[in-house]
mmCIF file of C-alpha atoms in Angstrom:
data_model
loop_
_atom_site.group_PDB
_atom_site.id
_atom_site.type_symbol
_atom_site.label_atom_id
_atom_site.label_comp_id
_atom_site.label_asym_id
_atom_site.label_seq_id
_atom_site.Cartn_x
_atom_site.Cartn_y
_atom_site.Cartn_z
ATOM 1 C CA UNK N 1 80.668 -44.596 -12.768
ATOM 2 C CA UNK N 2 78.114 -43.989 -10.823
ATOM 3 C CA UNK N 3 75.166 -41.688 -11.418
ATOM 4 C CA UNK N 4 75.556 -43.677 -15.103
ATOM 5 C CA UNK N 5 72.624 -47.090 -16.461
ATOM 6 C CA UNK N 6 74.593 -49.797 -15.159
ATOM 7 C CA UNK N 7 73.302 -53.649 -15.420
ATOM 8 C CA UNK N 8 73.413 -56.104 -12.273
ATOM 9 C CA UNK N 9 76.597 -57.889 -12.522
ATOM 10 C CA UNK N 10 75.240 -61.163 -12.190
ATOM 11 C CA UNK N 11 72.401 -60.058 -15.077
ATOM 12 C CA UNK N 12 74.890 -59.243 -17.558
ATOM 13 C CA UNK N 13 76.923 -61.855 -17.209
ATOM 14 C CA UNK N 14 73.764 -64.522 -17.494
ATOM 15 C CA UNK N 15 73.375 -61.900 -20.737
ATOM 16 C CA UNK N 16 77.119 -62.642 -21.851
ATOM 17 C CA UNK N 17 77.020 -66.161 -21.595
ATOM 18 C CA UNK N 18 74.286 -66.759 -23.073
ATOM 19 C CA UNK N 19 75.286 -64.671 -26.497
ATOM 20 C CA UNK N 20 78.650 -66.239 -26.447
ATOM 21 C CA UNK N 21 76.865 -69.881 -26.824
ATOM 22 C CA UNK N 22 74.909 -68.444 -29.662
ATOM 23 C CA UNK N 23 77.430 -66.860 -31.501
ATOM 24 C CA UNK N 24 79.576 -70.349 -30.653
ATOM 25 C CA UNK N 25 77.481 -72.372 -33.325
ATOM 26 C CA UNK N 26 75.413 -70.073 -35.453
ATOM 27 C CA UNK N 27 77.773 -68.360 -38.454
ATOM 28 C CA UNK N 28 76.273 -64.789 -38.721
ATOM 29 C CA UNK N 29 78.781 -62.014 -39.148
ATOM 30 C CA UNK N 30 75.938 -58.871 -38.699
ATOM 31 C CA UNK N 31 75.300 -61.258 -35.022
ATOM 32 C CA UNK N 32 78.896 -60.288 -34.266
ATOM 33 C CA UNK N 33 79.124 -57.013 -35.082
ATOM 34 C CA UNK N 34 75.907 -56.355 -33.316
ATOM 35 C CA UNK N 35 77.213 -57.494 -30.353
ATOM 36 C CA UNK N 36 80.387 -55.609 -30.805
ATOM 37 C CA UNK N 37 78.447 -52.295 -31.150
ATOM 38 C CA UNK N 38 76.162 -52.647 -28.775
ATOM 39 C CA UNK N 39 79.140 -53.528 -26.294
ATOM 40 C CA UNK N 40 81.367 -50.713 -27.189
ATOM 41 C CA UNK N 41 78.313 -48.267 -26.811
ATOM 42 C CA UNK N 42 77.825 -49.619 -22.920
ATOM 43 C CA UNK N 43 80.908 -49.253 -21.683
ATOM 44 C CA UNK N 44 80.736 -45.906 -23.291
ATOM 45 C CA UNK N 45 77.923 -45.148 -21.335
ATOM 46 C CA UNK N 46 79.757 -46.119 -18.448
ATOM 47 C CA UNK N 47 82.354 -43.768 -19.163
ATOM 48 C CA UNK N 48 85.382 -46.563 -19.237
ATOM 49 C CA UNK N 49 88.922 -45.197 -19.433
ATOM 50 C CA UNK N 50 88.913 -44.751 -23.259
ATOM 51 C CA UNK N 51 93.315 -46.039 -22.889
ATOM 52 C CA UNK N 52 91.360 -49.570 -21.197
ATOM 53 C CA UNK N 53 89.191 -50.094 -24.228
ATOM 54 C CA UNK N 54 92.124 -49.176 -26.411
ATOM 55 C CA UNK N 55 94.063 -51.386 -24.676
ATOM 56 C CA UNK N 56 91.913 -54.245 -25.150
ATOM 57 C CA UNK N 57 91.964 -53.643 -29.085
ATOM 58 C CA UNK N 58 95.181 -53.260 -29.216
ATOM 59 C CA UNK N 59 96.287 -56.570 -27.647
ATOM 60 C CA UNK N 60 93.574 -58.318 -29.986
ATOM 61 C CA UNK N 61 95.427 -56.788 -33.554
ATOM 62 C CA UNK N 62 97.946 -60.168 -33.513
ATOM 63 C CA UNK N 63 95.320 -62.281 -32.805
ATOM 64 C CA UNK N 64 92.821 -60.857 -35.371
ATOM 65 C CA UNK N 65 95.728 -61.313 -37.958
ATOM 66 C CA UNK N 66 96.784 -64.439 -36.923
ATOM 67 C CA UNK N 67 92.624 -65.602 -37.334
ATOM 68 C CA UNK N 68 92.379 -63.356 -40.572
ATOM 69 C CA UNK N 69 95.355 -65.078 -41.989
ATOM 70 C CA UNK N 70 94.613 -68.241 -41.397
ATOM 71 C CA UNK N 71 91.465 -68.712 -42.533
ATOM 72 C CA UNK N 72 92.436 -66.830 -45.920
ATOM 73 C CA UNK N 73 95.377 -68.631 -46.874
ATOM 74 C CA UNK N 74 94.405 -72.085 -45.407
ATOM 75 C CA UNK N 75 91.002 -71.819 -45.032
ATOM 76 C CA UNK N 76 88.578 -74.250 -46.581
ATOM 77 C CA UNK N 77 85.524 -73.370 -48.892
ATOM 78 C CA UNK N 78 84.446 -69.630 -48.924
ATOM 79 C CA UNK N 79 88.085 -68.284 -47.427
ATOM 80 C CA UNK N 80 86.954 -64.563 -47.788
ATOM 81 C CA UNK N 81 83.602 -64.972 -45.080
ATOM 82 C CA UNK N 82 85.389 -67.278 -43.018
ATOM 83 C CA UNK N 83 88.367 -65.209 -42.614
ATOM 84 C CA UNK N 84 85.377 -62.415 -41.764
ATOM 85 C CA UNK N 85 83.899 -64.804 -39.809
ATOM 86 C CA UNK N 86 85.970 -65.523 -36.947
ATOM 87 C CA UNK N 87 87.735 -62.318 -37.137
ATOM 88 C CA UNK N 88 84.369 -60.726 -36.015
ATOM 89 C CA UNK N 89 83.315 -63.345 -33.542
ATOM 90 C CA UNK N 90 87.175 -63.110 -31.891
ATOM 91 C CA UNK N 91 86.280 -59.447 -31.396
ATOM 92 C CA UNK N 92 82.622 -59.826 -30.421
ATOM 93 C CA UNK N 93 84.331 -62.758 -27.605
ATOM 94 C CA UNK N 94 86.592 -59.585 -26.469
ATOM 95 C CA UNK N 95 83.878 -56.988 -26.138
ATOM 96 C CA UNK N 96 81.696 -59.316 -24.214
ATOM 97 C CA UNK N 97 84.732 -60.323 -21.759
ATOM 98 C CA UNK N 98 85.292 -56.478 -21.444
ATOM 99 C CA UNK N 99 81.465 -55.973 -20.326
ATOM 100 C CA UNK N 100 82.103 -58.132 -17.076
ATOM 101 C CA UNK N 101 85.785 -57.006 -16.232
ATOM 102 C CA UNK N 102 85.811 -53.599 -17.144
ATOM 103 C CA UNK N 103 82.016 -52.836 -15.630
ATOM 104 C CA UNK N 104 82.654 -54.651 -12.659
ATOM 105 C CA UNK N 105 84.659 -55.512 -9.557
ATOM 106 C CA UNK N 106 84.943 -59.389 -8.840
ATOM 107 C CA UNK N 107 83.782 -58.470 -5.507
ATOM 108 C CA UNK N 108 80.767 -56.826 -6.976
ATOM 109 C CA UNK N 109 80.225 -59.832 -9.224
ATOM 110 C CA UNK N 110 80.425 -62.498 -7.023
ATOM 111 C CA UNK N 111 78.492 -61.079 -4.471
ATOM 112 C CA UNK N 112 75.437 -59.847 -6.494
ATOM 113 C CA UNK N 113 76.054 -64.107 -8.017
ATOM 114 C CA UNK N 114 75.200 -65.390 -4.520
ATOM 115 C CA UNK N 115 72.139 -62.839 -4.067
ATOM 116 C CA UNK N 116 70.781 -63.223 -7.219
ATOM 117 C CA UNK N 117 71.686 -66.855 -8.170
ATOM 118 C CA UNK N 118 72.256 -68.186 -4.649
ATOM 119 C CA UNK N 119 75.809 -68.894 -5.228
ATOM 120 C CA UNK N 120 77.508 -71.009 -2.394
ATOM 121 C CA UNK N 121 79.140 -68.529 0.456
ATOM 122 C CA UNK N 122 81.831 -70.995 0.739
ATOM 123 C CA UNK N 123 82.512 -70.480 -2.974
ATOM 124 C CA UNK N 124 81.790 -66.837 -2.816
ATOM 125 C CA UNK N 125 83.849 -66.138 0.140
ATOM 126 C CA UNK N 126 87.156 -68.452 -0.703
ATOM 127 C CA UNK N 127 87.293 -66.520 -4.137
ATOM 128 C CA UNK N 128 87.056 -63.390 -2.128
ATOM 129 C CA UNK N 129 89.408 -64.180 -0.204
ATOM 130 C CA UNK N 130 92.050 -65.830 -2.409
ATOM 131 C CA UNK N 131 91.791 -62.221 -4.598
ATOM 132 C CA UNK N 132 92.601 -60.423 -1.425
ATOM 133 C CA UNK N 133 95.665 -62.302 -1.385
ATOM 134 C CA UNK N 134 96.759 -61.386 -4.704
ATOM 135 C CA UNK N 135 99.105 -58.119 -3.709
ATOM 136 C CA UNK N 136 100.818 -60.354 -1.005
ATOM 137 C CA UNK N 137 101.395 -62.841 -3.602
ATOM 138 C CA UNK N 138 103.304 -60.639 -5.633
ATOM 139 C CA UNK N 139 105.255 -59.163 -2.618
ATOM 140 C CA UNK N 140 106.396 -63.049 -2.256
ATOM 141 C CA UNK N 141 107.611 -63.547 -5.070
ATOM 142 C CA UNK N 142 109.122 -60.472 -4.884
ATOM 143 C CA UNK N 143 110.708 -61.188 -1.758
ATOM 144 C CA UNK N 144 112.307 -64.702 -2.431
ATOM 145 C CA UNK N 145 114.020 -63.740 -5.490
ATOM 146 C CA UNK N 146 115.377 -61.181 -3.390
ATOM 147 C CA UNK N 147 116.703 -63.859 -1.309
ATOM 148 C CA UNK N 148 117.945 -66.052 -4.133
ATOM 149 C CA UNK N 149 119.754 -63.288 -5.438
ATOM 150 C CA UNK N 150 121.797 -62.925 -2.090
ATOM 151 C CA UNK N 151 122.221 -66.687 -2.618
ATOM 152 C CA UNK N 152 123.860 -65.651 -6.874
ATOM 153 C CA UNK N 153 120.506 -67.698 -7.729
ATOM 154 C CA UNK N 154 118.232 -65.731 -9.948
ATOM 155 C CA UNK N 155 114.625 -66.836 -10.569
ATOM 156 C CA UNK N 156 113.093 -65.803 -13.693
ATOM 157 C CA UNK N 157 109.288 -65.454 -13.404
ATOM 158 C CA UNK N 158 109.295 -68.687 -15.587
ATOM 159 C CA UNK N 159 111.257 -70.613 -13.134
ATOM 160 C CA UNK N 160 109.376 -73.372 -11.810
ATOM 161 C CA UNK N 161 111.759 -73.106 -8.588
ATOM 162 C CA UNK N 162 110.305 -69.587 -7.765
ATOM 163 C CA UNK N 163 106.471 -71.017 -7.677
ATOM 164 C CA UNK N 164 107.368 -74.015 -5.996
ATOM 165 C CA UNK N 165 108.414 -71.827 -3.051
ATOM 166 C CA UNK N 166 105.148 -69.426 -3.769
ATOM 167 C CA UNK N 167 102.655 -72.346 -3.360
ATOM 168 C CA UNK N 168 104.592 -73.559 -0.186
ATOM 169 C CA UNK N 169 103.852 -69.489 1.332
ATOM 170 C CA UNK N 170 100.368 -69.768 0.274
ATOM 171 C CA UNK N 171 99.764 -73.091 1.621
ATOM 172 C CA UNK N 172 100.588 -71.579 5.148
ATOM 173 C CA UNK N 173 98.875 -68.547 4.466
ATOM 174 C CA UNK N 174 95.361 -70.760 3.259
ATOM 175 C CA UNK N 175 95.704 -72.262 6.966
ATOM 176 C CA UNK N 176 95.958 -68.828 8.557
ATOM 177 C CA UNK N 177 93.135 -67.671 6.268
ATOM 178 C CA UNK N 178 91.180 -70.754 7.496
ATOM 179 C CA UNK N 179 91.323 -70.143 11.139
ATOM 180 C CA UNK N 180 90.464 -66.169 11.058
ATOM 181 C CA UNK N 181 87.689 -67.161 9.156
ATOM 182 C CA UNK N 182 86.179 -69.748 11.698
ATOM 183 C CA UNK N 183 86.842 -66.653 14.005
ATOM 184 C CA UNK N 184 84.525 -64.298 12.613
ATOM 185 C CA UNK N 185 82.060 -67.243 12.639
ATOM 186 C CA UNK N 186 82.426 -68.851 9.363
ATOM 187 C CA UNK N 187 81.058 -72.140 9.607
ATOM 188 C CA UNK N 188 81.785 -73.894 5.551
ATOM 189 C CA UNK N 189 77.580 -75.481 4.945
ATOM 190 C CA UNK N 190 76.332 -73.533 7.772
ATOM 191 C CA UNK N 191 73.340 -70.420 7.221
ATOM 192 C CA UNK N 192 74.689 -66.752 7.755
ATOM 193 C CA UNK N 193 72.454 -63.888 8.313
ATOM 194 C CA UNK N 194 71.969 -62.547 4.654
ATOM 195 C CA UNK N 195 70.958 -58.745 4.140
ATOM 196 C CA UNK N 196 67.433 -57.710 2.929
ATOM 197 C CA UNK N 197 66.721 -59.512 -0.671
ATOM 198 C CA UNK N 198 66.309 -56.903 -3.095
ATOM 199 C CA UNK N 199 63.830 -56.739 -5.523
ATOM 200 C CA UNK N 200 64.688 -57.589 -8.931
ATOM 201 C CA UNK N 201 65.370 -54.707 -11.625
ATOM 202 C CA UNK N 202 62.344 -55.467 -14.088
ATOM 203 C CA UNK N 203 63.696 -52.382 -16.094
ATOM 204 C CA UNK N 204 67.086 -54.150 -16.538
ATOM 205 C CA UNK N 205 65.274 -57.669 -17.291
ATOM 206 C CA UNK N 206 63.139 -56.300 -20.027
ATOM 207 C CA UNK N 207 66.304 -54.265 -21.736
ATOM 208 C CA UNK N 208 68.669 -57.490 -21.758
ATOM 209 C CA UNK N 209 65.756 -59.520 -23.211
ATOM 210 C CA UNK N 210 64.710 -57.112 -25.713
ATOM 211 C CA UNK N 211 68.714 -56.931 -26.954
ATOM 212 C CA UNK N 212 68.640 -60.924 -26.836
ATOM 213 C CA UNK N 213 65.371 -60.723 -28.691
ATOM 214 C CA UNK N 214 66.947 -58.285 -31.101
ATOM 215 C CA UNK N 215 70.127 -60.393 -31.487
ATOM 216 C CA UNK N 216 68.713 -63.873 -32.221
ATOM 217 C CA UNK N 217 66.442 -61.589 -35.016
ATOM 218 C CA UNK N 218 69.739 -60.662 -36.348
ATOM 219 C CA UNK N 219 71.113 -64.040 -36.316
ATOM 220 C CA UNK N 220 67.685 -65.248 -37.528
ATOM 221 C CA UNK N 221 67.514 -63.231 -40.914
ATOM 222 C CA UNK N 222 71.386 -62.815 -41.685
ATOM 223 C CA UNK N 223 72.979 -66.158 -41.334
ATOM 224 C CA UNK N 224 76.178 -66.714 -43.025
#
């Protein structure tokens, strides 16, 4: 991705949530599909896997149904622009989700939070560090229904016995996690040495205003 326009993580997300609220309680179907078209066009620009975005449209076609269908058979008042309605804001919802996970790493994200924002290091760095744990998580599970097998038990990933163990692992490994951090002098409340602040990207400012700016003109003048 890189060489390719690409927003601060912690600016586009400040951009996300703040369309999602608007798009929450004003009823404008252009809105949506604005904010659908816009979104599909940047991760275009980004060049994301074209099977991801797929994906993500594909997994929505049940949902979209099930919201289509719902508001058109038991739907109250105007069934036809309500069904429309929330069928486009469930899909404008998915693009905007898709801007932050598919544009960004959570490492990326989180870190860019704390300089931008000033987002606790405690916070920043527990996160980080729970994610890291994620691939021995799955090892552990792996592992003790392994071991129940040998036993003729078999946990199903839906078998509350399975994550009782897992959380019982992970409680040992949070202590371990605990102490190396305090020995690479993490101190939870206490100042680290931060890198240079970087200046903010004015460019970057002035494009997510002027498509905010553009959006509330859309919701403005077409409301449902």
């Amino acid at each position: 991705m890189a060489g390719h326009f690409k927003f601060e993580p912690a600016l586009l997300l400040s951009t996300v949530l703040l369309a999602s609220i608007e798009i929450s309680f004003v009823r404008s179907i252009p809105g949506n599909l604005f904010l659908v078209l816009i979104g599909l066009f940047y991760l275009f620009l980004n060049q994301i896997n074209y099977r991801k975005i797929g994906l993500l449209l594909l997994i929505s076609i049940p949902l979209a149904f099930g919201t289509w269908t719902s508001f058109w058979f038991f739907g109250t008042g105007d069934h036809l622009t309500n069904a429309r309605l929330y069928t486009s804001r469930l899909y404008a919802y998915l693009i905007l989700g898709g801007l932050v996970t598919l544009t960004s790493t959570p490492r990326d994200l989180l870190i860019n939070l704390h300089a931008r924002f000033k987002l606790s290091n405690t916070f920043v760095y527990g996160i980080l560090a729970a994610l890291n744990l994620l691939d021995q998580v799955k090892q552990q599970i792996k592992t003790i229904q392994y071991a129940a097998k040998l036993r003729g038990i078999k946990y199903h990933l839906w078998s509350p016995q399975l994550y009782f163990k897992t959380i019982l692992s992970a409680n040992y490994w949070a202590t371990d996690l605990t102490n190396a951090m305090h020995s690479h002098g993490f101190s939870e409340g206490q100042s680290r040495t931060e890198a240079l602040p970087m200046p903010w990207p004015i460019v970057q400012i002035i494009i997510l205003i002027l498509i905010l700016v553009l959006f509330n003109g859309i919701l403005w003048f077409c409301k449902n």
